[in-house]
Amino acid sequence: DWFTPWPQDALLSVANQFLNKIDLGTDEARNAISQVCMTIHSSVRKSSAKFLSELRRTNYTTPTSYLELINLYTEMLTHERDIINGKVDRYQGGLDKLSTTNKMVGELQEGIMKLQPVLKVKSAETSELIGVVTKDKEAAGVVQANVEEEAKKVNAATQEAMAVKADAEKDLAEALPAFDSAVKALKSLSKNDITEIKSFAKPPEMVMTVMEAVCILKGSKPNWDESKKLLNDAQFLSSLENYDKDHIPEKSIKALQKYIKNPDFIPEKVEKVSRAARSLCMWVIAMDVYARVAKEVEPKKAKQAAAEKQVAEMQALLAKKTSELNEVLDRVKGLEAKLDATLKERDKLQMESDISTARLGRAEELTGGLASEQVRWDQELKQLTQDKIDLTGNILLAAGVIAYTGPFTSSYRRDLISEWTTACINGSIPADPHFTLERIVGDPPTIRAWNIQGLPADPLSTENGIIVTKGRRWPLMIDPQTQANRWIRAKEKANRVQVIKLTESTYLRTLENCIRVGNPVLLEGVEEALDPALEPVLAKQIFKDGGRYLIRLGDTDVDYNQDFRFYITSKLSNPHYPPEVCVKVTIVNFTVTPKGLEDQLLVQVVAHERPELEEEKNQLVVQIADGQKQLKDIEDKILYMLANSQGVILDDEVLIATLKASKTTSKEINDQIAQASDTKTRIDEACEGYRPVAKRGAVLYFVVADIGSVDPMYQYSLQFFVNLFNSCMDKSAKSEDLEERVGIMIKVITEDVYTNVCRGLFEKDKKMFSFMITSQVMRLEQGTISDDEWGFFLTKGGFIDEDRLPANPADDWIKNEHLGGIVNLEKVKGMAGLLESLEMDTSAWKAWYDCLTPSEEALPGKWESTLSQFQKLLLMRVLRDEKVVDGVTKFILQNLGKHFVDVPPFDLASSFQDSTPLVPIIFVLSTGADPTMYLYNLAKDLGVLERLKMISLGQGQGPIAEALITAARESGDWVCLQNCHLASSWMPELEKLLETHQAIKLNDDFRLWLSSMPSKVFPASVLQAGIKLTNEPPKGLRANIKRTYEDMTEGEFLYFDNKAEEDPEAHKKVRPWKKLLFGLAFFHAVVQERRKYGAIGWNIRYEWNQSDILTAQANLRMYLEEQNEVPYETLCYVVGDVNYGGRVTDYMDQRCVAAILSKYFTAPAVETDDYTFTEDGKYYPPEPKDLASVREYVDQLPMIDSPEVFGLHRNAAIAFENSETKYLMDTIISVQPRSGGSGGGKSADQVVAELALELSDRMPGLLSAEHAAPATFSTDDEGTVNSLGTFLSIEMGKFNKMLKKIRSTLAELQRAIKGLVVMSAELDGMYQALLFQRVPTLWSNVGYLSLKPLGSWFKDLLQRVDFMEKWIVQGPPESFWMSAFFFPQGYMTAALQTFAREKRIAIDTLDFRTEVTRTAPDEVDGKPAQGVYIYGLYVEGGRWDTGKECLAESNFGETHVYMPVIWLDPVVKEGGVMPEAPGAYNCPLYKVSSRAGTLSTTGHSTNYVRNLQLPGGDLPPQHWVRRSVALLSQLDD
């Protein structure tokens, strides 16, 4: 696989890492949750393997899936915590408010009584205070005026002082920046910079100048020695930084001026000499500037100080007066405050009295009105409190369901949820033991709205809806019945959903626009691959730039609207999305479930039968949904108002009034809902009477859906089926009695579905379809076929070791495979005692076993009366497998009736009646079938022949066809597009074209006819919507010859009669022409009909058709016309070897064609009247009269053909019946879930695991030359290993390679079943093969050619290895088992080469003479004088007559006869050619009965070994050629 699963430690570690980010309480809880996360991921991996093995559906779990689970969990937990906390707070708040209100009532009454005397006291105190306050206010006004005058003077003096201070600071500001930059420059100097200056022995001039200036400021002598002393001081730089700039001596400043005025004494010039000197220069200049400025500033500072002193004195005086004023004001303020408080208290007490009185009235309204809510809220709160406790576990389960279970069907989801719930409980994680996704994260009003919008109401669909809306990734819905598509369209209709397809050229532009404006997008009809351009949208690669959310599409950044939603649907019923798609989307399986479909069909039935009930029910559903939504809104409103009421709730008059109105509305709605629910219950009970019709419809639909996997053309949409279902109800007879009416509808629906679907099936599948209907009705509806019985029917109970079989009660006719089947069958309920009955009543059972029609014969003893019809079929499956098709026919007849056995005739007119301009009619072609003539005739009958436009598709024809359709849909013409399978690249265009028809008005007369061979490229949507018809070539000899003569014109048949009128010589050619023409028609029918007998008919199935016989007719006419005598030899060559033989690629088949034709193109057939084509005399060339007489003769030919007519023995019918049974069973098995193969109550995994273990235990060891006998690999004088030894070495290598592969894959499969390794596609194929008793492809790819079922194949393998082991250890055997070899051709060559080396003869001059001995393999007592003995061959198509030592006709029922030991005697060829013995038949030897293989350059199949000459007895070799007699090295059983 493309990824390696993470080990459990890694899963735990990653979960712990991510879960650290959220609050989960304790570390123990976090560890337990991590453990469950790991369990969820691991269990889904196992379920995915089971999902693939049982239902053939692929689902991938990757590390990305695991991270998605954890991220989804953390997000959902946070979100749901907020929601549940909000709900708890709302309900708790509501209950608290109601509780508080109840307590307040008593307090209010007591408070009103106490308030009255207090109010009187407060009124008197208020009047007294008002007088005192007025007097004090007047005194305070005088003091305040004096203070304000003094404040003005202080402000003026302060302004003046501030101006002086600003002037001084301005001067200082000039010097300080220079000083600061100088200090900064000093700080940047390092020790190295100072060292650099000190290092000058004779400093540069400017350096000397700078240092002298520094010396002056430092009070030292301005010379270099002093300078160096300063520089040597470790504190030199810090002394400059901290220099006392405010007290520089005047003398130093004057001495400094000579340097300052030096034009070169500037930092920029000094820097050119020394960086350090530059910084010192800056410092010197800064000190000079500062000293100068400080000198000027000093007087100003003095002035400033004086002004500030004056201001301070004035402010002190002002402060004193202000303090006096404040004392007065404070007193006034205190009195005013006291007055204000007294007034307020009086008013407050009055208001409290009024409020309390009003509150008492409102409290009664509130508590009385919400009494019932209080009880309900209390219950809700208890549930929410429990949910809050369970939230950690419930959300973990919900996240698992959303992240992982989308692709699974209902039963798988239930199993997973059950396993996860158990894991939570075991890990002490609180979770709801009865968890459902709908209850935990579903919103009931939303779900009801979904149901109204078209989402089915079954639990699976509801889960799907939640997964679609709650998942973090965009949903990809597997939607073969388009239910999800219709739901999304309805759900998002109000949001202006845009529907796009990947096939549209503008889909990306539409998507881009929707992302900008926030419209939802539905991408429909996707296949298994998604456009890489969608990657950013699927991965939600959104980024923020400049406050805008953007997403990059292609090379464009598009504004991302958070309202954007993206949905994807696929019509594929079982798509295989690769892991890289699975990790980007949430895959949701919307495939309709049996229960869901049954409910939907019940709606259809009730709407048809009782439309008034259905209408009323629909109205009630909407009414109930609306009512419940209103109730929820009202409750939310009440709780919101209670929660958001400010202060005392009883003061909110608006709230109380609103609550009262809401409660009244709520009561009315509740009454309406209760009434509506009662009515709906009564309606539902009435509807249940029609459920059997819906149940039958659901069973039929799933049978129809299942056959879609048999052939790509057998596809029908649910919409097609529902339309058919409805039309059946229309046409069924009415009845007042409900039970009778239901019975009529079930009958009509079952028959019509069979007829309508059957007309689009090939002949080979019609019986299978009919049987599937019968068995599924009995299994799923009536329950009369158990799962054990059905499982046995499919597999015969599985593999059983022959060594463990009981004693055989009749080994002369009961084979081991029969006995194994009987042992398994006895385990089925009701079948016990079967083996004992066989032993006690052997002769009766033998008579039943030998009869030609066992399905018509009664079973021996009690079994006829005790067994059900299906159990009798199981018995036939074991003992007479070849007659199962006959048994199935009778079973159908007994249970469903004759209608389901009769094949509906090809009726183009009725199919046309069912069609509309929107529904195309599709001819599903088979080789040799051409429905064009039927279409011409229909068009002619309906008068539209001139308007029938036909075009054969192929390269470049697409645009022409499109133009024809575009014109015809307006004009009302018919358009027929032939051979659609040849225009695979144009098929998507056809699909798009037909989709546009849904949106436009078509002419009512327009019809579209399509023809195609079965092809996977044919658009599924067109197939599902169309009416499909098959028209196969006629079956049977009579029908085939009849068609030839019906297609023949009078002119053609009487060609030489007409010529004879002009040319008398032509008259003698009339008889040969008509006789040989019939022989040709007979030959044409025979070569075609022989195909049904499989390999014994033709090694390869050739597709001869009408063109072959028409060409051969033309050649026959030409050679008769051109030559005077009939050129039989030439005709045989031209017709047999060229016309018909031209299609033949296998040499043996070419030989057979010539042998068959020689019987019809022969002089006696023309010249005599008593010549017959068959021994019974029923088939002969008729009298050469007119065409009508020949047609009459053909009409009276037998309806049923015996194999002898085709040159075969009647035993060939057994092979034909076996192949029919095999095809029927293979087809039925191919549509079963793989769990259907299990028996005895065991799961499929158990069955396969046990079988794999058993096979492992029985595996032989590798072949080794270590203990080889000396003779095995003996060498000649030159040291060359003998030829047979070399051959053995090669075979050993092949066997060992095969044994290693078997051993390793068995071990790997057992590990995969246990979930220890991933179940790869190869292992899954092996799993399926073992389940259904087939040899896995993994083994056959490295193995030998074999057609045996698994049990026989494994036994054969053990025998082959044992033979090879004995050869190695004991030396070359006296006779060789031909069946043991991979490459028997190599053995023949080695045996011939051994003789060539002994005799020193060139090998290419040698060949084998064949002599069949009378010796059995176990009777050989020595090697031949020369050559080899071989054994293990079977003759098919004839038998070996040991007495006469020649080929003879087979005994009836004996299809294969074991040959005695054969001596291959090397002889020298005469003239390079092996002489043929008189009457000898060159019998081909094949490895297996299929005969066909890969054609080699010799013209033979790789299955072919060589020819062996066998005496033909009294019959000519051509007889055995027609019988297809061949030798086989092994049988198929």
Coordinates of C-alpha atoms in Angstrom, one line a residue, residues 896-1046:
L896 CA -43.1 -17.2 -8.9
G897 CA -44.9 -18.9 -11.9
K898 CA -44.5 -19.5 -15.6
H899 CA -44.1 -15.8 -16.4
F900 CA -40.6 -15.8 -14.9
V901 CA -39.5 -18.8 -16.9
D902 CA -40.7 -17.6 -20.3
V903 CA -38.3 -15.1 -21.9
P904 CA -40.1 -12.0 -23.0
P905 CA -40.1 -11.7 -26.9
F906 CA -38.2 -8.9 -28.6
D907 CA -40.9 -6.3 -29.0
L908 CA -39.6 -3.0 -30.3
A909 CA -43.1 -1.5 -30.7
S910 CA -43.9 -1.8 -27.0
S911 CA -40.5 -0.5 -26.0
F912 CA -41.2 2.5 -28.3
Q913 CA -44.5 3.0 -26.4
D914 CA -42.6 3.2 -23.1
S915 CA -40.1 5.8 -24.5
T916 CA -40.3 9.6 -24.4
P917 CA -38.1 12.3 -26.1
L918 CA -36.1 12.3 -22.9
V919 CA -35.7 8.5 -22.7
P920 CA -33.3 7.1 -25.3
I921 CA -33.8 3.5 -26.5
I922 CA -30.5 1.6 -26.3
F923 CA -29.8 -1.6 -28.3
V924 CA -27.2 -3.6 -26.4
L925 CA -25.5 -5.6 -29.1
S926 CA -24.0 -9.0 -29.2
T927 CA -21.9 -10.6 -31.9
G928 CA -24.0 -11.4 -35.0
A929 CA -27.0 -9.3 -33.9
D930 CA -28.2 -6.4 -36.0
P931 CA -31.4 -4.7 -34.8
T932 CA -31.3 -2.2 -37.7
M933 CA -33.9 -4.0 -39.8
Y934 CA -36.3 -4.0 -36.8
L935 CA -35.8 -0.3 -36.5
Y936 CA -36.4 0.3 -40.2
N937 CA -39.6 -1.8 -40.0
L938 CA -40.9 0.1 -37.0
A939 CA -40.1 3.5 -38.7
K940 CA -41.9 2.2 -41.8
D941 CA -45.0 1.1 -39.8
L942 CA -45.2 4.4 -38.0
G943 CA -44.5 6.5 -41.2
V944 CA -41.3 8.1 -40.1
L945 CA -38.8 6.2 -42.3
E946 CA -37.9 9.4 -44.2
R947 CA -37.2 11.1 -40.9
L948 CA -34.9 8.3 -39.5
K949 CA -31.4 9.6 -39.5
M950 CA -28.7 7.0 -38.9
I951 CA -25.0 7.4 -38.4
S952 CA -22.3 4.9 -37.4
L953 CA -20.0 6.4 -34.8
G954 CA -16.3 6.3 -35.1
Q955 CA -13.4 8.7 -35.6
G956 CA -14.6 12.2 -36.4
Q957 CA -18.3 11.3 -36.4
G958 CA -19.1 12.9 -33.0
P959 CA -19.7 16.5 -34.2
I960 CA -21.9 15.2 -37.1
A961 CA -24.0 13.1 -34.6
E962 CA -24.3 16.1 -32.4
A963 CA -25.6 18.3 -35.2
L964 CA -28.1 15.5 -36.2
I965 CA -29.5 15.4 -32.6
T966 CA -29.6 19.2 -32.3
A967 CA -31.6 19.5 -35.5
A968 CA -33.9 16.4 -34.7
R969 CA -34.9 17.5 -31.3
E970 CA -36.6 20.5 -32.9
S971 CA -37.9 18.9 -36.1
G972 CA -39.1 15.7 -34.4
D973 CA -36.9 13.3 -36.4
W974 CA -35.5 10.0 -35.1
V975 CA -31.7 9.7 -34.7
C976 CA -29.9 6.4 -34.5
L977 CA -26.3 6.4 -33.4
Q978 CA -24.8 3.0 -34.1
N979 CA -21.7 1.4 -32.4
C980 CA -21.4 3.9 -29.6
H981 CA -18.6 1.7 -28.1
L982 CA -16.4 2.7 -31.0
A983 CA -16.6 6.4 -30.0
S984 CA -15.4 6.2 -26.4
S985 CA -13.8 9.7 -26.5
W986 CA -17.1 11.2 -27.6
M987 CA -19.3 9.5 -25.0
P988 CA -18.8 12.3 -22.4
E989 CA -20.0 14.8 -25.0
L990 CA -23.1 12.7 -25.7
E991 CA -23.8 12.6 -21.9
K992 CA -23.5 16.4 -21.7
L993 CA -25.8 16.8 -24.7
L994 CA -28.5 14.6 -23.2
E995 CA -28.3 16.4 -19.9
T996 CA -29.1 19.7 -21.7
H997 CA -32.4 18.1 -22.9
Q998 CA -33.7 18.2 -19.3
A999 CA -33.8 22.0 -19.5
I1000 CA -35.2 22.6 -23.0
K1001 CA -38.5 21.8 -24.8
L1002 CA -38.1 18.9 -27.1
N1003 CA -40.4 18.0 -30.0
D1004 CA -42.8 15.2 -28.8
D1005 CA -41.9 13.1 -31.9
F1006 CA -38.1 13.2 -31.3
R1007 CA -36.5 9.9 -30.4
L1008 CA -32.9 8.9 -29.9
W1009 CA -31.8 5.3 -30.6
L1010 CA -28.4 4.1 -29.6
S1011 CA -26.6 0.8 -30.2
S1012 CA -23.5 -0.4 -28.4
M1013 CA -21.6 -3.5 -27.6
P1014 CA -21.2 -3.9 -23.8
S1015 CA -18.7 -1.3 -22.9
K1016 CA -17.5 0.5 -19.7
V1017 CA -17.1 3.8 -21.6
F1018 CA -20.9 4.0 -22.2
P1019 CA -22.2 6.8 -20.0
A1020 CA -23.8 5.4 -16.9
S1021 CA -26.4 8.3 -16.6
V1022 CA -27.6 7.5 -20.2
L1023 CA -27.7 3.8 -19.5
Q1024 CA -29.7 4.3 -16.2
A1025 CA -32.2 6.6 -17.8
G1026 CA -32.7 4.7 -21.1
I1027 CA -34.7 1.7 -22.2
K1028 CA -32.3 -1.1 -22.9
L1029 CA -33.0 -3.9 -25.4
T1030 CA -31.0 -6.9 -26.5
N1031 CA -31.5 -8.8 -29.7
E1032 CA -29.2 -11.8 -30.0
P1033 CA -28.7 -14.1 -32.9
P1034 CA -31.2 -16.9 -33.0
K1035 CA -30.5 -19.8 -30.6
G1036 CA -30.7 -23.4 -31.9
L1037 CA -30.1 -25.0 -35.2
R1038 CA -33.7 -24.7 -36.5
A1039 CA -33.9 -20.9 -35.7
N1040 CA -30.5 -20.3 -37.3
I1041 CA -31.3 -22.1 -40.6
K1042 CA -34.7 -20.4 -40.5
R1043 CA -33.2 -17.0 -40.2
T1044 CA -30.9 -17.7 -43.2
Y1045 CA -33.8 -18.6 -45.4
E1046 CA -36.0 -15.8 -44.1

